[in-house]
Amino acid sequence: VKCQHYPPVRALQASAALRRASDEHKKEPLTSSSQQHFDSPPASHQPEQEPQGPHPSYTGQGGQESEDYESEEQLQHRILTAALEFVPEHGWTAEAIAEGAKTLGLSVAAAGMFHSDGSELILHFVSECNTKLSKLLEKEQKLVQLGEAEKKPIDEFLRDAVEARLRMLIPYIEKWPQALSVLLLPRNIPSSLNLLTSMIDDIWHYAGDQSTDFNWYTRRAVLTGIYNTTELVMMQDSSPGFEDTWRFLGNRVADAMTMSNTASQVQSTGEAVVQGLMGAAVTVSNAETSRAVR
Amino acid sequence: VPGGAAALRLCSTRVAQEGINKPVIDRIIRVDHAGEYGANRIYAGQMAVLGRSSVGPVIQQMWNQEKVHLKKFNELMVAYRVRPTVLLPFWNVAGFVLGAGSALLGKKGAMACTVAVEESISEHYNNQIRTLIEEDPEKYKELLQVIKQFRDEEQEHHDIGLEHDAEATPAYSILKTAIQLGCKAAIFLSERI
């Protein structure tokens, strides 16, 4: 799982900090509850999440660091994760963040730590989804390595990975167009682009891509195109279970495969034609030489 | 998607990513990969012109060593998950043109080009070795070993070039300076894009 570094949007450093912290198995209750947030947002909200230790100490920030010291980034991370549950209702807004802060027993003024357009909340969500995807792909890879699962053909692998990632949007699909437009704000473009490219790179890495030439770029560009267009189709899709979207995705991946096959066919045809021409030229020059001799 | 099935395999060749200075290692591997790729193309260009001359076997042997270097950096690139430079297609052409062009100046010209390039590369590898040793010699032991070995081989190529009368080339110092300037620019760009 790649560690990602973002420009100074502090809430995001929280994600990185959280990942590091979870390696030291400190934040397990949090990650498992955030899983549930993705799957079933409005209903359940976990009061059990609170007593994971002494309350975060704002006043302690200038003072000594104890074992339970929580940095501002970690705090922001917790608030944003809690806020996700309220997104379907309030959208990617300060209200959702305020509600999230309330469930953690904090004042609604905590929402003042963040931008009013919900940028950090959206970037946090995207980052969490990407992490989930990485973990999923890594797990699948382990199964294949242990021989417990079949290695998927490349088109199926890409299709499944993109589908899995897009499915994470389903609980928030109503408000996702709003999120997309926020992600395209000039201020957010470096971060959102960074997140997108690392996700695509991750998918190709687990698909087994080992290219070290320009193909590295071509493959990633093609997959980014597939992902973005499928995401847009999904926004407009009202079919049951988003089947139209998955069919669209399958077709785009198949197109990409065809394109690559065509490209290699064109190349080998070209090489064959060149060889044919060279052979003809040699034949003609031999014929000329032998005629001159006669 | 473009590229044959041969380039797709189980990614079990990964190196542990935690704890390494990713930006520094990224740059090192990217620029070294570009360098070996360019060197390959330079020798290919020289062989295209001088392949059947008396220095053909010498150039071929140096080229073969560069092929080994490139193969090693391909592996390291996958293991460390480093992005190749966007400029590869450009180095493809530029390297070949440089090799063929210098070879058209004659055998001494080709050797002069070799001396210039290999001197640049050796100096560049030395800088990288210094950087890695300053970072953490233990952590980057394998990479250091590879770079040291390659630096020694590039130095050999440099010496072979001198042995074959590189310095007798007309306008040797101008040629050498121009080529080394080009190498510096190539290194600067490949590290970043």
GROMACS .gro file of C-alpha atoms in nm:
model
  487
    1VAL     CA    1   0.000   0.000   0.000
    2LYS     CA    2   0.166   0.317  -0.115
    3CYS     CA    3   0.203   0.598   0.133
    4GLN     CA    4   0.080   0.919  -0.023
    5HIS     CA    5   0.201   1.270   0.047
    6TYR     CA    6  -0.020   1.568  -0.030
    7PRO     CA    7   0.028   1.941  -0.050
    8PRO     CA    8  -0.049   2.121   0.275
    9VAL     CA    9  -0.417   2.039   0.307
   10ARG     CA   10  -0.389   1.930   0.665
   11ALA     CA   11  -0.680   1.695   0.682
   12LEU     CA   12  -0.507   1.480   0.424
   13GLN     CA   13  -0.188   1.449   0.622
   14ALA     CA   14  -0.420   1.299   0.876
   15SER     CA   15  -0.493   1.016   0.637
   16ALA     CA   16  -0.123   0.949   0.596
   17ALA     CA   17  -0.071   0.983   0.968
   18LEU     CA   18  -0.359   0.749   1.025
   19ARG     CA   19  -0.217   0.490   0.792
   20ARG     CA   20   0.114   0.503   0.972
   21ALA     CA   21  -0.063   0.489   1.304
   22SER     CA   22  -0.272   0.194   1.198
   23ASP     CA   23   0.048   0.009   1.118
   24GLU     CA   24   0.117   0.042   1.488
   25HIS     CA   25  -0.231  -0.103   1.543
   26LYS     CA   26  -0.346   0.203   1.728
   27LYS     CA   27  -0.658   0.297   1.538
   28GLU     CA   28  -0.833  -0.029   1.463
   29PRO     CA   29  -1.173   0.057   1.603
   30LEU     CA   30  -1.175   0.364   1.380
   31THR     CA   31  -1.099   0.189   1.053
   32SER     CA   32  -1.355  -0.080   1.110
   33SER     CA   33  -1.623   0.174   1.186
   34SER     CA   34  -1.529   0.375   0.878
   35GLN     CA   35  -1.589   0.061   0.673
   36GLN     CA   36  -1.940   0.057   0.803
   37HIS     CA   37  -1.981   0.420   0.716
   38PHE     CA   38  -1.921   0.336   0.352
   39ASP     CA   39  -2.162   0.048   0.345
   40SER     CA   40  -2.462   0.182   0.529
   41PRO     CA   41  -2.445   0.549   0.599
   42PRO     CA   42  -2.755   0.711   0.742
   43ALA     CA   43  -2.877   0.451   0.985
   44SER     CA   44  -2.632   0.330   1.246
   45HIS     CA   45  -2.390   0.550   1.425
   46GLN     CA   46  -2.154   0.389   1.667
   47PRO     CA   47  -2.156   0.518   2.018
   48GLU     CA   48  -1.902   0.243   2.094
   49GLN     CA   49  -1.654   0.439   1.890
   50GLU     CA   50  -1.617   0.705   2.159
   51PRO     CA   51  -1.436   0.532   2.441
   52GLN     CA   52  -1.123   0.451   2.249
   53GLY     CA   53  -0.913   0.631   2.507
   54PRO     CA   54  -0.905   0.958   2.692
   55HIS     CA   55  -1.053   1.252   2.506
   56PRO     CA   56  -0.828   1.437   2.263
   57SER     CA   57  -0.664   1.726   2.443
   58TYR     CA   58  -0.673   2.051   2.250
   59THR     CA   59  -0.500   2.229   2.533
   60GLY     CA   60  -0.233   1.961   2.532
   61GLN     CA   61  -0.107   2.066   2.191
   62GLY     CA   62   0.154   2.297   2.327
   63GLY     CA   63   0.233   2.073   2.617
   64GLN     CA   64   0.372   1.731   2.674
   65GLU     CA   65   0.303   1.437   2.446
   66SER     CA   66   0.159   1.143   2.629
   67GLU     CA   67   0.086   0.805   2.479
   68ASP     CA   68  -0.272   0.909   2.406
   69TYR     CA   69  -0.174   1.241   2.251
   70GLU     CA   70  -0.369   1.296   1.936
   71SER     CA   71  -0.234   1.534   1.678
   72GLU     CA   72  -0.453   1.788   1.509
   73GLU     CA   73  -0.429   1.587   1.190
   74GLN     CA   74  -0.555   1.272   1.357
   75LEU     CA   75  -0.838   1.469   1.510
   76GLN     CA   76  -0.934   1.616   1.176
   77HIS     CA   77  -0.921   1.269   1.026
   78ARG     CA   78  -1.163   1.139   1.289
   79ILE     CA   79  -1.401   1.426   1.235
   80LEU     CA   80  -1.404   1.383   0.858
   81THR     CA   81  -1.460   1.011   0.885
   82ALA     CA   82  -1.749   1.071   1.122
   83ALA     CA   83  -1.888   1.338   0.887
   84LEU     CA   84  -1.917   1.096   0.595
   85GLU     CA   85  -2.223   0.943   0.750
   86PHE     CA   86  -2.408   1.273   0.715
   87VAL     CA   87  -2.310   1.343   0.356
   88PRO     CA   88  -2.611   1.176   0.190
   89GLU     CA   89  -2.832   1.409   0.386
   90HIS     CA   90  -2.635   1.735   0.396
   91GLY     CA   91  -2.405   1.699   0.098
   92TRP     CA   92  -2.031   1.769   0.114
   93THR     CA   93  -2.076   2.070   0.335
   94ALA     CA   94  -1.980   2.225   0.662
   95GLU     CA   95  -2.313   2.097   0.803
   96ALA     CA   96  -2.207   1.739   0.748
   97ILE     CA   97  -1.874   1.810   0.916
   98ALA     CA   98  -2.051   1.981   1.205
   99GLU     CA   99  -2.279   1.680   1.250
  100GLY     CA  100  -1.978   1.452   1.240
  101ALA     CA  101  -1.803   1.658   1.504
  102LYS     CA  102  -2.116   1.637   1.720
  103THR     CA  103  -2.115   1.257   1.712
  104LEU     CA  104  -1.760   1.263   1.848
  105GLY     CA  105  -1.871   1.481   2.133
  106LEU     CA  106  -1.705   1.790   1.992
  107SER     CA  107  -1.848   2.134   1.936
  108VAL     CA  108  -1.999   2.212   1.594
  109ALA     CA  109  -1.746   2.494   1.577
  110ALA     CA  110  -1.494   2.223   1.490
  111ALA     CA  111  -1.627   2.252   1.135
  112GLY     CA  112  -1.454   2.587   1.126
  113MET     CA  113  -1.123   2.400   1.091
  114PHE     CA  114  -1.217   2.317   0.736
  115HIS     CA  115  -1.305   2.497   0.415
  116SER     CA  116  -1.673   2.572   0.368
  117ASP     CA  117  -1.690   2.397   0.030
  118GLY     CA  118  -1.616   2.058   0.180
  119SER     CA  119  -1.288   2.016  -0.009
  120GLU     CA  120  -1.109   1.835   0.270
  121LEU     CA  121  -1.404   1.608   0.331
  122ILE     CA  122  -1.416   1.502  -0.033
  123LEU     CA  123  -1.040   1.455  -0.062
  124HIS     CA  124  -1.046   1.256   0.260
  125PHE     CA  125  -1.318   1.034   0.120
  126VAL     CA  126  -1.133   0.978  -0.206
  127SER     CA  127  -0.815   0.897  -0.019
  128GLU     CA  128  -0.996   0.647   0.202
  129CYS     CA  129  -1.156   0.480  -0.101
  130ASN     CA  130  -0.819   0.450  -0.269
  131THR     CA  131  -0.672   0.292   0.042
  132LYS     CA  132  -0.959   0.046   0.057
  133LEU     CA  133  -0.903  -0.042  -0.306
  134SER     CA  134  -0.531  -0.096  -0.250
  135LYS     CA  135  -0.598  -0.325   0.043
  136LEU     CA  136  -0.854  -0.518  -0.159
  137LEU     CA  137  -0.618  -0.564  -0.452
  138GLU     CA  138  -0.334  -0.663  -0.221
  139LYS     CA  139  -0.555  -0.924  -0.056
  140GLU     CA  140  -0.655  -1.067  -0.392
  141GLN     CA  141  -0.293  -1.076  -0.498
  142LYS     CA  142  -0.199  -1.273  -0.186
  143LEU     CA  143  -0.471  -1.526  -0.266
  144VAL     CA  144  -0.334  -1.573  -0.614
  145GLN     CA  145   0.020  -1.606  -0.482
  146LEU     CA  146  -0.093  -1.871  -0.235
  147GLY     CA  147  -0.257  -2.052  -0.522
  148GLU     CA  148  -0.601  -2.017  -0.369
  149ALA     CA  149  -0.738  -1.813  -0.657
  150GLU     CA  150  -0.698  -1.805  -1.030
  151LYS     CA  151  -0.504  -1.519  -1.185
  152LYS     CA  152  -0.755  -1.309  -1.377
  153PRO     CA  153  -0.699  -1.215  -1.740
  154ILE     CA  154  -0.601  -0.852  -1.771
  155ASP     CA  155  -0.933  -0.717  -1.901
  156GLU     CA  156  -1.129  -0.888  -1.627
  157PHE     CA  157  -0.886  -0.762  -1.364
  158LEU     CA  158  -0.915  -0.400  -1.480
  159ARG     CA  159  -1.291  -0.423  -1.506
  160ASP     CA  160  -1.326  -0.566  -1.156
  161ALA     CA  161  -1.087  -0.315  -1.002
  162VAL     CA  162  -1.262  -0.014  -1.157
  163GLU     CA  163  -1.601  -0.155  -1.066
  164ALA     CA  164  -1.496  -0.216  -0.706
  165ARG     CA  165  -1.367   0.138  -0.678
  166LEU     CA  166  -1.676   0.295  -0.833
  167ARG     CA  167  -1.907   0.090  -0.615
  168MET     CA  168  -1.766   0.277  -0.316
  169LEU     CA  169  -1.944   0.584  -0.451
  170ILE     CA  170  -2.287   0.424  -0.445
  171PRO     CA  171  -2.391   0.539  -0.097
  172TYR     CA  172  -2.298   0.896  -0.191
  173ILE     CA  173  -2.403   0.891  -0.553
  174GLU     CA  174  -2.667   1.165  -0.521
  175LYS     CA  175  -2.413   1.416  -0.396
  176TRP     CA  176  -2.119   1.294  -0.601
  177PRO     CA  177  -2.161   1.538  -0.893
  178GLN     CA  178  -2.119   1.817  -0.641
  179ALA     CA  179  -1.802   1.651  -0.515
  180LEU     CA  180  -1.663   1.618  -0.867
  181SER     CA  181  -1.707   1.987  -0.931
  182VAL     CA  182  -1.529   2.072  -0.604
  183LEU     CA  183  -1.244   1.839  -0.696
  184LEU     CA  184  -1.201   2.036  -1.016
  185LEU     CA  185  -1.149   2.367  -0.837
  186PRO     CA  186  -0.801   2.498  -0.920
  187ARG     CA  187  -0.708   2.491  -0.552
  188ASN     CA  188  -0.786   2.121  -0.531
  189ILE     CA  189  -0.653   2.003  -0.864
  190PRO     CA  190  -0.301   1.912  -0.749
  191SER     CA  191  -0.438   1.693  -0.470
  192SER     CA  192  -0.719   1.536  -0.668
  193LEU     CA  193  -0.491   1.467  -0.964
  194ASN     CA  194  -0.235   1.313  -0.733
  195LEU     CA  195  -0.500   1.085  -0.580
  196LEU     CA  196  -0.631   0.985  -0.921
  197THR     CA  197  -0.290   0.904  -1.065
  198SER     CA  198  -0.180   0.701  -0.767
  199MET     CA  199  -0.501   0.502  -0.776
  200ILE     CA  200  -0.458   0.423  -1.144
  201ASP     CA  201  -0.093   0.336  -1.087
  202ASP     CA  202  -0.196   0.103  -0.804
  203ILE     CA  203  -0.445  -0.078  -1.023
  204TRP     CA  204  -0.186  -0.132  -1.296
  205HIS     CA  205   0.074  -0.240  -1.043
  206TYR     CA  206  -0.152  -0.512  -0.906
  207ALA     CA  207  -0.256  -0.605  -1.260
  208GLY     CA  208   0.108  -0.697  -1.308
  209ASP     CA  209   0.223  -0.415  -1.531
  210GLN     CA  210   0.599  -0.423  -1.566
  211SER     CA  211   0.645  -0.181  -1.854
  212THR     CA  212   0.946   0.048  -1.836
  213ASP     CA  213   0.900   0.232  -2.162
  214PHE     CA  214   0.642   0.472  -2.297
  215ASN     CA  215   0.378   0.203  -2.253
  216TRP     CA  216   0.386   0.294  -1.885
  217TYR     CA  217   0.221   0.624  -1.975
  218THR     CA  218  -0.008   0.491  -2.247
  219ARG     CA  219  -0.156   0.226  -2.023
  220ARG     CA  220  -0.220   0.466  -1.740
  221ALA     CA  221  -0.368   0.727  -1.970
  222VAL     CA  222  -0.606   0.472  -2.121
  223LEU     CA  223  -0.716   0.342  -1.783
  224THR     CA  224  -0.768   0.696  -1.652
  225GLY     CA  225  -0.990   0.764  -1.952
  226ILE     CA  226  -1.189   0.448  -1.884
  227TYR     CA  227  -1.228   0.532  -1.517
  228ASN     CA  228  -1.335   0.893  -1.570
  229THR     CA  229  -1.586   0.820  -1.845
  230THR     CA  230  -1.736   0.533  -1.648
  231GLU     CA  231  -1.765   0.757  -1.342
  232LEU     CA  232  -1.956   1.013  -1.548
  233VAL     CA  233  -2.185   0.749  -1.693
  234MET     CA  234  -2.253   0.630  -1.342
  235MET     CA  235  -2.375   0.976  -1.242
  236GLN     CA  236  -2.644   0.957  -1.509
  237ASP     CA  237  -2.730   0.592  -1.463
  238SER     CA  238  -3.068   0.501  -1.326
  239SER     CA  239  -3.072   0.133  -1.420
  240PRO     CA  240  -3.116  -0.127  -1.146
  241GLY     CA  241  -2.786  -0.204  -0.976
  242PHE     CA  242  -2.607   0.030  -1.218
  243GLU     CA  243  -2.597  -0.249  -1.476
  244ASP     CA  244  -2.577   0.001  -1.762
  245THR     CA  245  -2.261   0.143  -1.607
  246TRP     CA  246  -2.094  -0.196  -1.569
  247ARG     CA  247  -2.185  -0.283  -1.924
  248PHE     CA  248  -2.036   0.046  -2.042
  249LEU     CA  249  -1.724  -0.030  -1.840
  250GLY     CA  250  -1.693  -0.374  -1.996
  251ASN     CA  251  -1.721  -0.228  -2.343
  252ARG     CA  252  -1.457   0.038  -2.278
  253VAL     CA  253  -1.212  -0.217  -2.142
  254ALA     CA  254  -1.277  -0.441  -2.442
  255ASP     CA  255  -1.217  -0.143  -2.672
  256ALA     CA  256  -0.884  -0.081  -2.503
  257MET     CA  257  -0.782  -0.444  -2.553
  258THR     CA  258  -0.882  -0.429  -2.920
  259MET     CA  259  -0.690  -0.105  -2.962
  260SER     CA  260  -0.378  -0.266  -2.825
  261ASN     CA  261  -0.417  -0.573  -3.046
  262THR     CA  262  -0.474  -0.353  -3.346
  263ALA     CA  263  -0.169  -0.147  -3.260
  264SER     CA  264   0.054  -0.456  -3.247
  265GLN     CA  265  -0.102  -0.589  -3.567
  266VAL     CA  266  -0.035  -0.263  -3.745
  267GLN     CA  267   0.322  -0.273  -3.623
  268SER     CA  268   0.386  -0.629  -3.743
  269THR     CA  269   0.215  -0.560  -4.075
  270GLY     CA  270   0.432  -0.254  -4.116
  271GLU     CA  271   0.746  -0.454  -4.044
  272ALA     CA  272   0.639  -0.722  -4.290
  273VAL     CA  273   0.574  -0.464  -4.561
  274VAL     CA  274   0.916  -0.305  -4.509
  275GLN     CA  275   1.085  -0.645  -4.532
  276GLY     CA  276   0.891  -0.719  -4.849
  277LEU     CA  277   1.003  -0.393  -5.006
  278MET     CA  278   1.366  -0.455  -4.908
  279GLY     CA  279   1.347  -0.802  -5.064
  280ALA     CA  280   1.198  -0.658  -5.382
  281ALA     CA  281   1.471  -0.395  -5.400
  282VAL     CA  282   1.744  -0.656  -5.360
  283THR     CA  283   1.583  -0.875  -5.629
  284VAL     CA  284   1.558  -0.587  -5.872
  285SER     CA  285   1.918  -0.482  -5.815
  286ASN     CA  286   2.037  -0.842  -5.863
  287ALA     CA  287   1.836  -0.865  -6.186
  288GLU     CA  288   1.995  -0.541  -6.311
  289THR     CA  289   2.342  -0.663  -6.221
  290SER     CA  290   2.299  -0.995  -6.395
  291ARG     CA  291   2.155  -0.822  -6.703
  292ALA     CA  292   2.451  -0.583  -6.711
  293VAL     CA  293   2.690  -0.877  -6.689
  294ARG     CA  294   2.518  -1.048  -6.985
  295VAL     CA  295  -0.401  -0.221  -2.363
  296PRO     CA  296  -0.077  -0.146  -2.555
  297GLY     CA  297   0.224  -0.367  -2.497
  298GLY     CA  298   0.242  -0.742  -2.521
  299ALA     CA  299   0.128  -0.988  -2.264
  300ALA     CA  300   0.492  -1.054  -2.190
  301ALA     CA  301   0.511  -0.732  -1.992
  302LEU     CA  302   0.236  -0.846  -1.755
  303ARG     CA  303   0.323  -1.077  -1.473
  304LEU     CA  304   0.248  -1.129  -1.105
  305CYS     CA  305   0.403  -0.834  -0.927
  306SER     CA  306   0.598  -1.034  -0.674
  307THR     CA  307   0.920  -0.850  -0.744
  308ARG     CA  308   0.831  -0.552  -0.529
  309VAL     CA  309   1.076  -0.399  -0.285
  310ALA     CA  310   0.951  -0.288   0.056
  311GLN     CA  311   0.856   0.075   0.015
  312GLU     CA  312   0.844   0.178   0.378
  313GLY     CA  313   1.136   0.368   0.517
  314ILE     CA  314   1.309   0.455   0.191
  315ASN     CA  315   1.345   0.811   0.073
  316LYS     CA  316   1.109   0.766  -0.219
  317PRO     CA  317   1.166   1.098  -0.400
  318VAL     CA  318   1.544   1.053  -0.397
  319ILE     CA  319   1.536   0.688  -0.504
  320ASP     CA  320   1.276   0.767  -0.770
  321ARG     CA  321   1.501   1.026  -0.929
  322ILE     CA  322   1.808   0.808  -0.912
  323ILE     CA  323   1.646   0.510  -1.078
  324ARG     CA  324   1.460   0.716  -1.335
  325VAL     CA  325   1.766   0.905  -1.451
  326ASP     CA  326   1.991   0.597  -1.447
  327HIS     CA  327   1.736   0.405  -1.650
  328ALA     CA  328   1.718   0.690  -1.900
  329GLY     CA  329   2.096   0.707  -1.910
  330GLU     CA  330   2.145   0.338  -1.984
  331TYR     CA  331   1.867   0.353  -2.240
  332GLY     CA  332   2.037   0.647  -2.410
  333ALA     CA  333   2.377   0.476  -2.397
  334ASN     CA  334   2.226   0.172  -2.566
  335ARG     CA  335   2.093   0.387  -2.846
  336ILE     CA  336   2.425   0.569  -2.884
  337TYR     CA  337   2.612   0.243  -2.930
  338ALA     CA  338   2.341   0.121  -3.168
  339GLY     CA  339   2.395   0.432  -3.379
  340GLN     CA  340   2.771   0.383  -3.376
  341MET     CA  341   2.734   0.019  -3.477
  342ALA     CA  342   2.501   0.115  -3.761
  343VAL     CA  343   2.785   0.317  -3.915
  344LEU     CA  344   3.101   0.145  -3.791
  345GLY     CA  345   2.970  -0.207  -3.734
  346ARG     CA  346   3.179  -0.355  -4.014
  347SER     CA  347   3.494  -0.157  -3.944
  348SER     CA  348   3.788  -0.259  -3.730
  349VAL     CA  349   3.641  -0.104  -3.416
  350GLY     CA  350   3.313  -0.285  -3.467
  351PRO     CA  351   3.388  -0.564  -3.218
  352VAL     CA  352   3.503  -0.317  -2.953
  353ILE     CA  353   3.187  -0.111  -2.981
  354GLN     CA  354   2.976  -0.427  -2.986
  355GLN     CA  355   3.133  -0.546  -2.663
  356MET     CA  356   3.070  -0.214  -2.489
  357TRP     CA  357   2.715  -0.218  -2.622
  358ASN     CA  358   2.657  -0.563  -2.478
  359GLN     CA  359   2.758  -0.440  -2.133
  360GLU     CA  360   2.519  -0.148  -2.164
  361LYS     CA  361   2.241  -0.392  -2.250
  362VAL     CA  362   2.309  -0.572  -1.922
  363HIS     CA  363   2.297  -0.239  -1.737
  364LEU     CA  364   1.966  -0.148  -1.895
  365LYS     CA  365   1.818  -0.484  -1.806
  366LYS     CA  366   1.919  -0.434  -1.444
  367PHE     CA  367   1.760  -0.092  -1.428
  368ASN     CA  368   1.442  -0.225  -1.585
  369GLU     CA  369   1.422  -0.469  -1.296
  370LEU     CA  370   1.496  -0.203  -1.035
  371MET     CA  371   1.235   0.025  -1.190
  372VAL     CA  372   0.965  -0.237  -1.146
  373ALA     CA  373   1.085  -0.335  -0.800
  374TYR     CA  374   1.079   0.024  -0.669
  375ARG     CA  375   0.771   0.120  -0.871
  376VAL     CA  376   0.942   0.411  -1.039
  377ARG     CA  377   0.794   0.598  -1.331
  378PRO     CA  378   1.012   0.610  -1.643
  379THR     CA  379   1.091   0.949  -1.791
  380VAL     CA  380   0.844   1.085  -2.048
  381LEU     CA  381   1.138   1.174  -2.267
  382LEU     CA  382   1.227   0.813  -2.351
  383PRO     CA  383   1.108   0.833  -2.714
  384PHE     CA  384   1.317   1.147  -2.749
  385TRP     CA  385   1.630   0.985  -2.601
  386ASN     CA  386   1.566   0.694  -2.835
  387VAL     CA  387   1.611   0.914  -3.140
  388ALA     CA  388   1.863   1.159  -2.994
  389GLY     CA  389   2.091   0.880  -2.873
  390PHE     CA  390   2.090   0.704  -3.207
  391VAL     CA  391   2.156   1.030  -3.392
  392LEU     CA  392   2.444   1.116  -3.158
  393GLY     CA  393   2.598   0.771  -3.201
  394ALA     CA  394   2.559   0.765  -3.578
  395GLY     CA  395   2.666   1.127  -3.611
  396SER     CA  396   2.982   1.081  -3.409
  397ALA     CA  397   3.059   0.761  -3.600
  398LEU     CA  398   3.028   0.947  -3.930
  399LEU     CA  399   3.318   1.162  -3.809
  400GLY     CA  400   3.523   0.844  -3.819
  401LYS     CA  401   3.641   0.586  -3.571
  402LYS     CA  402   3.816   0.850  -3.362
  403GLY     CA  403   3.497   1.056  -3.357
  404ALA     CA  404   3.298   0.763  -3.225
  405MET     CA  405   3.560   0.703  -2.957
  406ALA     CA  406   3.557   1.070  -2.863
  407CYS     CA  407   3.181   1.051  -2.818
  408THR     CA  408   3.223   0.743  -2.602
  409VAL     CA  409   3.485   0.914  -2.386
  410ALA     CA  410   3.266   1.221  -2.338
  411VAL     CA  411   2.953   1.028  -2.251
  412GLU     CA  412   3.123   0.776  -2.025
  413GLU     CA  413   3.301   1.051  -1.835
  414SER     CA  414   2.971   1.226  -1.776
  415ILE     CA  415   2.805   0.907  -1.665
  416SER     CA  416   3.088   0.811  -1.430
  417GLU     CA  417   3.078   1.151  -1.263
  418HIS     CA  418   2.702   1.128  -1.237
  419TYR     CA  419   2.718   0.781  -1.078
  420ASN     CA  420   2.976   0.908  -0.832
  421ASN     CA  421   2.738   1.185  -0.727
  422GLN     CA  422   2.465   0.932  -0.672
  423ILE     CA  423   2.692   0.709  -0.469
  424ARG     CA  424   2.776   1.006  -0.248
  425THR     CA  425   2.408   1.091  -0.206
  426LEU     CA  426   2.315   0.736  -0.111
  427ILE     CA  427   2.602   0.703   0.132
  428GLU     CA  428   2.498   1.029   0.296
  429GLU     CA  429   2.142   0.898   0.324
  430ASP     CA  430   2.196   0.553   0.464
  431PRO     CA  431   2.456   0.311   0.327
  432GLU     CA  432   2.299   0.013   0.499
  433LYS     CA  433   1.948   0.064   0.372
  434TYR     CA  434   2.057   0.117   0.014
  435LYS     CA  435   2.332  -0.144   0.011
  436GLU     CA  436   2.208  -0.333  -0.294
  437LEU     CA  437   2.149  -0.021  -0.497
  438LEU     CA  438   2.492   0.113  -0.401
  439GLN     CA  439   2.655  -0.210  -0.510
  440VAL     CA  440   2.484  -0.195  -0.847
  441ILE     CA  441   2.576   0.166  -0.908
  442LYS     CA  442   2.936   0.114  -0.801
  443GLN     CA  443   2.976  -0.179  -1.036
  444PHE     CA  444   2.821   0.007  -1.324
  445ARG     CA  445   3.035   0.311  -1.256
  446ASP     CA  446   3.345   0.093  -1.277
  447GLU     CA  447   3.233  -0.052  -1.609
  448GLU     CA  448   3.154   0.288  -1.753
  449GLN     CA  449   3.499   0.401  -1.645
  450GLU     CA  450   3.640   0.104  -1.839
  451HIS     CA  451   3.454   0.214  -2.149
  452HIS     CA  452   3.597   0.561  -2.103
  453ASP     CA  453   3.948   0.417  -2.088
  454ILE     CA  454   3.888   0.199  -2.394
  455GLY     CA  455   3.779   0.509  -2.581
  456LEU     CA  456   4.102   0.685  -2.488
  457GLU     CA  457   4.306   0.382  -2.592
  458HIS     CA  458   4.151   0.402  -2.937
  459ASP     CA  459   4.280   0.752  -3.007
  460ALA     CA  460   3.972   0.946  -2.907
  461GLU     CA  461   4.185   1.250  -2.829
  462ALA     CA  462   4.322   1.258  -3.183
  463THR     CA  463   3.983   1.355  -3.316
  464PRO     CA  464   3.976   1.693  -3.487
  465ALA     CA  465   3.803   1.950  -3.263
  466TYR     CA  466   3.816   1.698  -2.980
  467SER     CA  467   3.769   1.944  -2.696
  468ILE     CA  468   3.479   2.124  -2.864
  469LEU     CA  469   3.309   1.795  -2.943
  470LYS     CA  470   3.364   1.667  -2.592
  471THR     CA  471   3.232   1.985  -2.429
  472ALA     CA  472   2.925   1.993  -2.649
  473ILE     CA  473   2.841   1.630  -2.580
  474GLN     CA  474   2.893   1.666  -2.206
  475LEU     CA  475   2.669   1.971  -2.201
  476GLY     CA  476   2.403   1.766  -2.374
  477CYS     CA  477   2.448   1.490  -2.116
  478LYS     CA  478   2.409   1.736  -1.829
  479ALA     CA  479   2.086   1.866  -1.980
  480ALA     CA  480   1.959   1.512  -2.036
  481ILE     CA  481   2.034   1.420  -1.675
  482PHE     CA  482   1.864   1.733  -1.543
  483LEU     CA  483   1.550   1.673  -1.746
  484SER     CA  484   1.524   1.299  -1.692
  485GLU     CA  485   1.546   1.338  -1.316
  486ARG     CA  486   1.244   1.564  -1.321
  487ILE     CA  487   1.021   1.466  -1.607
   0.00000   0.00000   0.00000
